[in-house]
Amino acid sequence: MTQAVQGNYATEHGDETLYRSALVPVLALVLAAPQVGMARAGMEIVTGSLAKGKGISYTFYERAADSPSTQIQLAEAAHLIDTAELHLMRAADDIDTWAAKGEYMPFTTRARVRMDTGYVARRSREAMDVLLSIQGAGSFAEVSPLQRIWRDQETAGRHAVINPAIATELYGRALLGIEEQVTPLI
């Protein structure tokens, strides 16, 4: 088995694309991907509840699915989840493309991947917020699976590596060519 040198480290995995991926973008992506999954799980719970004929308390809507406001909110939540997934896939494609070339991802692209992962977290949390509004206050009961997803998503979505505010700041600095950054993890 021959050893190739990737960066400053010898590795016997030089021919495998995965091992040429930029580390920090991969780490950020690994943290962001479950955000989309949790939002999708929330969507399944809410649409399942609506399909069973859930109403809207203190209104004349016996079936929430008949309410235009529910229809609009559900569409908004789905669109937020789709948007998060599109950014997630772009980040994954960037990582894979540069790894397949055998070249280290440029600084600005790595910064954009960090921004994309923060964006994934933000949009996924926004989708969950809309879904909670559709489902109502009972969503926050400890026995509710939606509450557990919400709690986990709110926690995971604030991990330091995918912090949307920091990611936005570092991407803005990269776009402006400012070498001094706010984190070494880019």
Coordinates of C-alpha atoms in Angstrom, one line a residue:
M1 CA 0.0 0.0 0.0
T2 CA 1.5 3.4 -1.0
Q3 CA 1.2 6.5 1.0
A4 CA 0.1 9.8 -0.5
V5 CA 0.6 13.1 1.2
Q6 CA -2.5 15.1 1.8
G7 CA -1.8 18.5 3.3
N8 CA 1.0 18.0 5.8
Y9 CA 0.0 14.4 6.7
A10 CA 0.9 11.1 5.0
T11 CA -2.1 8.8 4.4
E12 CA -2.6 5.5 2.7
H13 CA -6.1 6.8 1.6
G14 CA -4.8 9.3 -1.0
D15 CA -6.9 7.7 -3.8
E16 CA -10.1 7.9 -1.8
T17 CA -12.1 11.1 -2.4
L18 CA -13.7 11.1 1.0
Y19 CA -10.3 11.4 2.6
R20 CA -9.5 14.5 0.5
S21 CA -12.5 16.4 1.8
A22 CA -11.9 19.7 3.8
L23 CA -12.3 18.7 7.4
V24 CA -14.1 21.8 8.9
P25 CA -16.7 22.0 6.1
V26 CA -17.4 18.3 6.6
L27 CA -17.7 18.7 10.4
A28 CA -20.2 21.6 9.9
L29 CA -22.2 19.7 7.4
V30 CA -22.4 16.7 9.7
L31 CA -23.9 19.0 12.4
A32 CA -26.3 20.7 9.9
A33 CA -27.8 17.7 8.2
P34 CA -29.7 16.4 11.2
Q35 CA -31.4 19.8 11.4
V36 CA -33.2 19.1 8.1
G37 CA -34.1 15.6 9.3
M38 CA -35.6 16.9 12.5
A39 CA -37.6 19.5 10.5
R40 CA -38.9 16.8 8.2
A41 CA -39.8 14.6 11.1
G42 CA -41.8 17.6 12.6
M43 CA -43.5 18.0 9.2
E44 CA -44.5 14.3 9.2
I45 CA -46.0 14.6 12.7
V46 CA -48.0 17.7 11.9
T47 CA -49.3 16.5 8.5
G48 CA -50.2 13.2 10.2
S49 CA -52.2 15.1 12.8
L50 CA -53.9 17.2 10.2
A51 CA -54.8 14.0 8.2
K52 CA -56.5 12.6 11.3
G53 CA -58.8 15.7 11.3
K54 CA -57.2 17.8 14.0
G55 CA -59.2 21.0 14.5
I56 CA -58.3 24.5 15.6
S57 CA -59.3 25.3 19.1
Y58 CA -61.6 28.3 19.7
T59 CA -62.5 28.6 16.0
F60 CA -65.2 27.2 13.8
Y61 CA -62.7 25.0 12.0
E62 CA -63.4 21.4 12.9
R63 CA -60.5 20.4 10.6
A64 CA -57.5 22.6 10.6
A65 CA -56.6 21.3 7.1
D66 CA -59.6 23.3 5.8
S67 CA -58.2 26.6 7.1
P68 CA -56.4 28.7 4.6
S69 CA -54.0 29.9 7.3
T70 CA -53.0 26.3 8.1
Q71 CA -52.5 25.6 4.4
I72 CA -50.3 28.7 4.0
Q73 CA -48.3 27.9 7.1
L74 CA -47.8 24.3 6.0
A75 CA -46.6 25.5 2.6
E76 CA -44.2 28.0 4.3
A77 CA -42.8 25.3 6.6
A78 CA -42.3 22.9 3.6
H79 CA -40.6 25.7 1.7
L80 CA -38.2 26.5 4.6
I81 CA -37.3 22.8 4.8
D82 CA -36.7 22.6 1.1
T83 CA -34.6 25.7 1.2
A84 CA -32.5 24.3 4.1
E85 CA -32.0 21.1 2.1
L86 CA -31.0 22.9 -1.0
H87 CA -28.2 24.8 0.9
L88 CA -27.2 21.5 2.6
M89 CA -26.9 19.8 -0.8
R90 CA -24.9 22.8 -2.3
A91 CA -22.5 22.6 0.6
A92 CA -22.1 18.8 0.2
D93 CA -21.6 19.3 -3.5
D94 CA -18.9 21.9 -2.9
I95 CA -17.1 19.5 -0.5
D96 CA -17.3 16.6 -2.9
T97 CA -16.3 18.6 -6.0
W98 CA -13.1 19.9 -4.5
A99 CA -12.3 16.5 -3.0
A100 CA -12.8 14.8 -6.3
K101 CA -10.4 17.3 -7.9
G102 CA -7.8 16.5 -5.4
E103 CA -7.5 20.1 -4.5
Y104 CA -8.1 21.8 -1.2
M105 CA -11.2 23.8 -1.1
P106 CA -10.5 27.6 -1.4
F107 CA -10.9 29.8 1.7
T108 CA -13.9 31.7 0.4
T109 CA -15.7 28.4 -0.6
R110 CA -15.0 26.9 2.9
A111 CA -16.4 30.1 4.4
R112 CA -19.5 29.9 2.3
V113 CA -20.0 26.3 3.3
R114 CA -19.9 27.4 6.9
M115 CA -22.5 30.1 6.0
D116 CA -24.7 27.5 4.3
T117 CA -24.6 25.3 7.3
G118 CA -25.7 28.2 9.6
Y119 CA -28.4 28.9 7.1
V120 CA -29.6 25.3 7.2
A121 CA -29.9 25.5 11.0
R122 CA -31.8 28.8 10.9
R123 CA -34.3 27.8 8.2
S124 CA -34.9 24.4 9.9
R125 CA -35.6 26.1 13.2
E126 CA -38.0 28.5 11.5
A127 CA -39.8 25.6 9.8
M128 CA -40.2 23.9 13.2
D129 CA -41.5 27.2 14.7
V130 CA -44.2 27.3 12.0
L131 CA -45.1 23.7 12.5
L132 CA -45.4 24.2 16.3
S133 CA -47.8 27.1 15.5
I134 CA -49.9 24.8 13.3
Q135 CA -50.0 22.1 15.9
G136 CA -50.8 24.4 18.8
A137 CA -49.7 24.8 22.4
G138 CA -50.1 21.1 23.1
S139 CA -46.9 20.6 21.0
F140 CA -44.9 21.7 24.1
A141 CA -46.2 18.9 26.4
E142 CA -43.4 16.7 27.6
V143 CA -45.1 13.7 26.0
S144 CA -45.3 15.3 22.6
P145 CA -42.7 14.0 20.1
L146 CA -42.9 17.4 18.5
Q147 CA -41.6 19.0 21.7
R148 CA -38.7 16.6 21.8
I149 CA -37.8 17.4 18.2
W150 CA -38.1 21.1 18.9
R151 CA -35.9 20.9 22.0
D152 CA -33.2 18.9 20.3
Q153 CA -33.3 21.1 17.2
E154 CA -33.1 24.3 19.2
T155 CA -30.0 22.9 21.1
A156 CA -28.3 21.4 18.0
G157 CA -29.0 24.5 15.9
R158 CA -26.9 26.5 18.3
H159 CA -23.7 24.5 18.1
A160 CA -20.7 26.8 17.8
V161 CA -19.6 25.3 14.5
I162 CA -22.9 26.1 12.8
N163 CA -23.7 29.3 14.6
P164 CA -25.4 31.4 11.9
A165 CA -24.2 34.8 13.2
I166 CA -20.6 33.7 13.3
A167 CA -20.8 31.9 10.0
T168 CA -22.2 35.0 8.4
E169 CA -19.5 37.2 9.8
L170 CA -16.7 34.9 8.7
Y171 CA -18.2 34.6 5.2
G172 CA -18.5 38.4 4.9
R173 CA -14.9 38.8 6.0
A174 CA -13.8 36.2 3.4
L175 CA -15.8 38.0 0.6
L176 CA -14.0 41.2 1.6
G177 CA -10.6 39.6 1.6
I178 CA -10.1 40.3 5.3
E179 CA -7.6 37.7 6.4
E180 CA -8.1 38.1 10.2
Q181 CA -11.0 35.8 11.0
V182 CA -13.2 35.2 14.1
T183 CA -12.4 31.5 14.2
P184 CA -9.7 29.1 12.9
L185 CA -12.4 26.6 12.0
I186 CA -13.1 27.4 8.4

